[in-house]
Short mmCIF file of C-alpha atoms in Angstrom, two decimals:
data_model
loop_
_atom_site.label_atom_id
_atom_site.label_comp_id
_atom_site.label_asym_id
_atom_site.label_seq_id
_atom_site.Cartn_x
_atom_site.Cartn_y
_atom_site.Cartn_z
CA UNK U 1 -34.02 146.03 -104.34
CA UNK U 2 -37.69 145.38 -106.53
CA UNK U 3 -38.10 141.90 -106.59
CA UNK U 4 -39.56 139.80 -109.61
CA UNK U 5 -42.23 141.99 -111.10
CA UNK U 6 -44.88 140.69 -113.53
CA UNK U 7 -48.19 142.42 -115.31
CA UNK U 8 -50.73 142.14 -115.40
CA UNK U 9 -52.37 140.90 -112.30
CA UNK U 10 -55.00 139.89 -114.00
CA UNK U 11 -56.63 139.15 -117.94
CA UNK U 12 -59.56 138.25 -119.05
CA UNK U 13 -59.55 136.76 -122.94
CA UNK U 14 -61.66 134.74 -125.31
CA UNK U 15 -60.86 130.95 -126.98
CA UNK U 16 -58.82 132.13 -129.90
CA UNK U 17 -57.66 135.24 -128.78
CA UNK U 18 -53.62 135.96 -128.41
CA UNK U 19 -52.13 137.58 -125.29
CA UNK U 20 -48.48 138.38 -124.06
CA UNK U 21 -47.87 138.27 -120.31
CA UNK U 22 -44.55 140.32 -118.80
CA UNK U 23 -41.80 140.01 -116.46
CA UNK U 24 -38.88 142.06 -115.25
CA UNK U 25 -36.66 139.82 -113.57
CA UNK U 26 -34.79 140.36 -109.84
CA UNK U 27 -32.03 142.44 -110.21
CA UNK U 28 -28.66 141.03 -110.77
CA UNK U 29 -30.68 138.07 -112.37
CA UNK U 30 -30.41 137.29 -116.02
CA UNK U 31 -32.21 133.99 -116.31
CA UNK U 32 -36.17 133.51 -116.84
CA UNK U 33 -38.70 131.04 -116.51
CA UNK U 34 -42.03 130.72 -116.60
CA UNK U 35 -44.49 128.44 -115.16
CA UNK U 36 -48.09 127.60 -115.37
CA UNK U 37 -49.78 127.02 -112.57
CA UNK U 38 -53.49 125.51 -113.08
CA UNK U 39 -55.83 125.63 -109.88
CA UNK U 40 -55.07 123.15 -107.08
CA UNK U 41 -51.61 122.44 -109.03
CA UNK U 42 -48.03 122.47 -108.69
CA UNK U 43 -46.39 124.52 -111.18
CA UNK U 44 -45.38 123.19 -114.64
CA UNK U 45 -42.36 124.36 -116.41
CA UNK U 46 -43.08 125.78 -119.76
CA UNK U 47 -39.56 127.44 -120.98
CA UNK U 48 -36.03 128.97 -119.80
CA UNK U 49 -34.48 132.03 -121.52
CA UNK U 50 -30.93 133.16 -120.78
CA UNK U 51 -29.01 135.27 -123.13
CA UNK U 52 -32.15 136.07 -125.13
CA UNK U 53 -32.43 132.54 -126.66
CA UNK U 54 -35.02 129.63 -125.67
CA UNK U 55 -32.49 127.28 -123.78
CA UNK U 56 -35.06 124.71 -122.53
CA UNK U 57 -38.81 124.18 -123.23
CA UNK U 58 -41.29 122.02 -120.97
CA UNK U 59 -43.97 119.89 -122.62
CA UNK U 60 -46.28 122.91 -123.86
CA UNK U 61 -47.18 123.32 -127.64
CA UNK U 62 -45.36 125.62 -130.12
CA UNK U 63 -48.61 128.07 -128.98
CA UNK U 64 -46.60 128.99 -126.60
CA UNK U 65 -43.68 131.40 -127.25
CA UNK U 66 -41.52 133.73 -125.68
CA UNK U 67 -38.78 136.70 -126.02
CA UNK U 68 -35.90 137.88 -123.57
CA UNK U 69 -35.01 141.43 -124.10
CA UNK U 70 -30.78 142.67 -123.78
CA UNK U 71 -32.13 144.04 -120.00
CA UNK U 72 -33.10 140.64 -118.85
CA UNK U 73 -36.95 141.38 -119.54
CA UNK U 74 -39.29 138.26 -120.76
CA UNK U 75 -42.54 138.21 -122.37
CA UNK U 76 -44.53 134.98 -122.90
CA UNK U 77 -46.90 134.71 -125.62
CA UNK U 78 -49.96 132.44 -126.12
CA UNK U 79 -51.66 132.18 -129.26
CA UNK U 80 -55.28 130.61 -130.31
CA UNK U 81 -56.18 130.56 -126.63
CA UNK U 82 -57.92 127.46 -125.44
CA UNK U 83 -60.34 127.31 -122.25
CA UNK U 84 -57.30 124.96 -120.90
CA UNK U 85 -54.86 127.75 -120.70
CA UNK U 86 -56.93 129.10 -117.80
CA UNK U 87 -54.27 129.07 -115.23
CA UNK U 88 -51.86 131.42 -112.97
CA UNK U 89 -48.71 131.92 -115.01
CA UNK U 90 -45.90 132.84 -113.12
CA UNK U 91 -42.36 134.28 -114.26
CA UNK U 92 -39.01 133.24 -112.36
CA UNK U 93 -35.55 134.57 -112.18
CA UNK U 94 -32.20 133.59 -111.46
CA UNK U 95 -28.33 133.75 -111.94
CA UNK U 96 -25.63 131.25 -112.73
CA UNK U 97 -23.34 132.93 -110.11
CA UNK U 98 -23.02 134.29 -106.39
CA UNK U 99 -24.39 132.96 -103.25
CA UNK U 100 -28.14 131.95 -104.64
CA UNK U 101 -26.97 130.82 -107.80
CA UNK U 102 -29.46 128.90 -109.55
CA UNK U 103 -32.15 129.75 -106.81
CA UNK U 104 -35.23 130.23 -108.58
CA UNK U 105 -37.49 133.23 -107.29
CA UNK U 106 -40.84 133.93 -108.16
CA UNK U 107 -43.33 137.08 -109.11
CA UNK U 108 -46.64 137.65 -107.80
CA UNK U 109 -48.02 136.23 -110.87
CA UNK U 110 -50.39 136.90 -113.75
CA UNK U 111 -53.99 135.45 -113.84
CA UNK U 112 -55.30 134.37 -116.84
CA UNK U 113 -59.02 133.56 -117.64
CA UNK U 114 -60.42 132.27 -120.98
CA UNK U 115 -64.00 132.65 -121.13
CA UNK W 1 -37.60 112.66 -116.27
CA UNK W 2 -37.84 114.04 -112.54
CA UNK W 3 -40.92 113.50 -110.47
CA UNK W 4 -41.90 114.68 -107.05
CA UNK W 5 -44.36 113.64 -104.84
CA UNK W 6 -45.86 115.08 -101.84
CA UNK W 7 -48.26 112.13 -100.10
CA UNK W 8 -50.08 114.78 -97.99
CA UNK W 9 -52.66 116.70 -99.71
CA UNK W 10 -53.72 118.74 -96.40
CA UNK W 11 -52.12 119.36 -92.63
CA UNK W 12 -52.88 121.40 -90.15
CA UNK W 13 -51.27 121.78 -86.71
CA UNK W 14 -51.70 124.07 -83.54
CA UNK W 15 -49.81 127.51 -83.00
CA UNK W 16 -46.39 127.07 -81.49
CA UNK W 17 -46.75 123.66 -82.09
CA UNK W 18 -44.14 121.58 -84.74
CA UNK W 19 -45.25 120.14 -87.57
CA UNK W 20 -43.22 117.86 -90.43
CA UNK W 21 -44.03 117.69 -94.20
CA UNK W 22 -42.76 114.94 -96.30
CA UNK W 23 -41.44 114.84 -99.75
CA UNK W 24 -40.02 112.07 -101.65
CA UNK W 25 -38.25 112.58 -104.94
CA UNK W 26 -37.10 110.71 -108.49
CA UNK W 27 -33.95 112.00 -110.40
CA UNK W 28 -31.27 110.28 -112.22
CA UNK W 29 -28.83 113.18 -111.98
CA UNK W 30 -25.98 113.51 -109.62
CA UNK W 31 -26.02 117.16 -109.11
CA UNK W 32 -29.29 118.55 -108.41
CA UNK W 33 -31.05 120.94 -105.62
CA UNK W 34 -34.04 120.50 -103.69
CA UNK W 35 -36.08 123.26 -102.54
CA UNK W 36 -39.69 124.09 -100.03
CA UNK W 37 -41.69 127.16 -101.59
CA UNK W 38 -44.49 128.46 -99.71
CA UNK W 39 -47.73 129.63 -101.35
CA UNK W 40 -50.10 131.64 -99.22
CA UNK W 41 -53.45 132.58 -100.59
CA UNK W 42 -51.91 136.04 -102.39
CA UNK W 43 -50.44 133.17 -104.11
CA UNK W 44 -46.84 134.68 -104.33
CA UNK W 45 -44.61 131.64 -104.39
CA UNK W 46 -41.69 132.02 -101.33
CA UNK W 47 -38.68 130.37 -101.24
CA UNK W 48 -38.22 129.16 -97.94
CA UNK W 49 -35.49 127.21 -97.99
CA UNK W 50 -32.83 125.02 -100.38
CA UNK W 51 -30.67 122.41 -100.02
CA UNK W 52 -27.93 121.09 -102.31
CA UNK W 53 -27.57 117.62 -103.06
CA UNK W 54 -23.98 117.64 -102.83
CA UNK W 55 -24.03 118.82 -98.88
CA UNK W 56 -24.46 116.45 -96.59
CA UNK W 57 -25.66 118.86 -93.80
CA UNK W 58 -29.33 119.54 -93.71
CA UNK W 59 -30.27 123.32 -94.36
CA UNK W 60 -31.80 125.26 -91.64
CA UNK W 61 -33.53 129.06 -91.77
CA UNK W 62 -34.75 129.84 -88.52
CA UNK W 63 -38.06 127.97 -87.75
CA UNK W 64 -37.63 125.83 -91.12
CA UNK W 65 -35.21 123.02 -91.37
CA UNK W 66 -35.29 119.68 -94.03
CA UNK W 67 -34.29 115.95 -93.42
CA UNK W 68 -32.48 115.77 -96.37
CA UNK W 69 -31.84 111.81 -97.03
CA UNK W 70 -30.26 111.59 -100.29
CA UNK W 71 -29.90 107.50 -100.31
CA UNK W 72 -34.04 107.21 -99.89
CA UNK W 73 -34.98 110.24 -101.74
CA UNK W 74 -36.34 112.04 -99.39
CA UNK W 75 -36.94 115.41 -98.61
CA UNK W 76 -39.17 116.70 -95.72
CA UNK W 77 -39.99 120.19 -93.82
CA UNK W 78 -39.51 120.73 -90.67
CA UNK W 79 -41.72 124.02 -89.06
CA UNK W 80 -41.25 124.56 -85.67
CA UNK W 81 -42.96 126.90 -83.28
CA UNK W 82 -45.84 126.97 -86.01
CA UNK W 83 -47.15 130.69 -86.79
CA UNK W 84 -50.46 131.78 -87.91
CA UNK W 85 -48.56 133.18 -91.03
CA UNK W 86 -47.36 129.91 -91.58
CA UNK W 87 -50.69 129.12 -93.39
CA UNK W 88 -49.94 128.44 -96.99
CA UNK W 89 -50.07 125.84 -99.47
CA UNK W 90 -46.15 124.29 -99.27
CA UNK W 91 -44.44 122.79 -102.87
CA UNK W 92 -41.56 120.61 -102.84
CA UNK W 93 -39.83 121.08 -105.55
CA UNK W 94 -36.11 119.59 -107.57
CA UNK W 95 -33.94 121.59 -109.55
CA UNK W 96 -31.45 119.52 -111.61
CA UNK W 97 -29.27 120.48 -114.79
CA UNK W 98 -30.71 118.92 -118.20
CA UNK W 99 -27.43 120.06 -120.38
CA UNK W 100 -26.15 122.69 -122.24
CA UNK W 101 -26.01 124.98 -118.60
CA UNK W 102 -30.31 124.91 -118.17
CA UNK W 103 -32.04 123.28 -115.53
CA UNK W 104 -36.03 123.25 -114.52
CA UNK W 105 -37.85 123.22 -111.38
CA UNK W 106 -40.04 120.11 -110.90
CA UNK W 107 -43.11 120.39 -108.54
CA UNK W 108 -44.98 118.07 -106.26
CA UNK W 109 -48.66 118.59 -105.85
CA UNK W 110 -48.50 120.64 -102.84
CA UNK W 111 -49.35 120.48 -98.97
CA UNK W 112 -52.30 122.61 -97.47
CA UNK W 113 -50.84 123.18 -94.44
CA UNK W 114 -53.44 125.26 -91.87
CA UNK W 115 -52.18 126.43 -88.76
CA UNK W 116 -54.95 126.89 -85.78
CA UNK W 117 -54.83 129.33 -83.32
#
């Protein structure tokens, strides 16, 4: 049974560049969230999809945007990147029912770097 | 809004020894979940344990168990029998529903906790 699955490991971009980060989500899941993670941090929320819409956002700007596919798939999207968006972004997944409902479990994570 | 905060920035305690993490927590929700992720330096983030706020019985998972006192807020980590593997960076984190069926994950800071052999 893959667990939460996210690429790529790693990206490299420059201040006003776009880039779109992807997760597959656990299966039986059908709930994603991602996170942003900036060095010596706790994560901080940045939006929840379920059933393909945007159900709740965190307090990131409208540079920030995402997409939930019919099989449960996510992308996040950052446009006119800023040196502050340096940060591990990780993807999360979870169900409204069975015995871990609304556990939350994580991918390995995608590093971002803006240079 | 929810907060969580973690008062120890770094830990570290002897192999096989048992060591206790504190977490203290702000919500004005009724129904809500607490959780301990673990965050070793591959920096995959592990669920290592949950509690609901409804159950009155403190979770356990083998080594891993939480003082869960829901009157003070509180919310610490219990690791006994301390592993080298243990070594991770530990989050405390609360889950609680914000309407319309969503809910978010709110994160402390974080614990170093080092383990010596």
């Amino acid at each position: 049974d893959a667990g939460v699955t996210q690429s790529p490991t790693h990206l490299i971009k420059t201040r006003g560049q776009q880039v779109t980060l992807r997760c597959s989500p656990k299966s039986g899941h059908d709930t994603v969230s991602w996170y942003q993670q900036a060095l010596g941090q706790g994560p901080q929320f940045i939006f929840q999809y379920y059933e393909e819409e945007e159900r709740q956002r965190g307090n990131f700007p409208d540079r920030f945007s995402g997409h939930q596919f019919p099989n449960y798939s996510s992308e996040l999207n950052v446009n006119a990147l800023l040196l502050g968006d340096s940060a591990l972004y990780l993807c999360a997944s979870s169900a409204l029912w069975g015995g871990d409902k609304d556990t939350q479990y994580f991918g390995p994570g995608t590093r971002l770097t803006v240079l | 809004a929810q907060t969580v905060t973690q008062s120890q920035p770094e830990m570290s305690v002897q192999e096989a020894e048992t060591v206790t993490l504190s977490c203290t927590y702000d919500t004005s929700e009724s129904n809500y979940y607490l959780f301990w992720y673990k965050q070793p330096p591959s920096r995959q983030m592990i669920l290592v344990i949950r509690q609901e706020a409804y159950k009155q019985q403190n979770a356990t998972e083998n080594r891993f168990s939480v003082n869960f006192q829901k009157a003070a807020k509180s919310f610490s980590l219990k690791i006994s029998d301390s592993q080298l593997g243990d070594t991770a960076m530990y989050f405390c984190a609360e889950e609680a529903y914000s309407g319309a069926g969503s809910y978010q994950l709110t994160f402390g800071k974080g614990t170093k906790l080092s383990v010596i052999p």
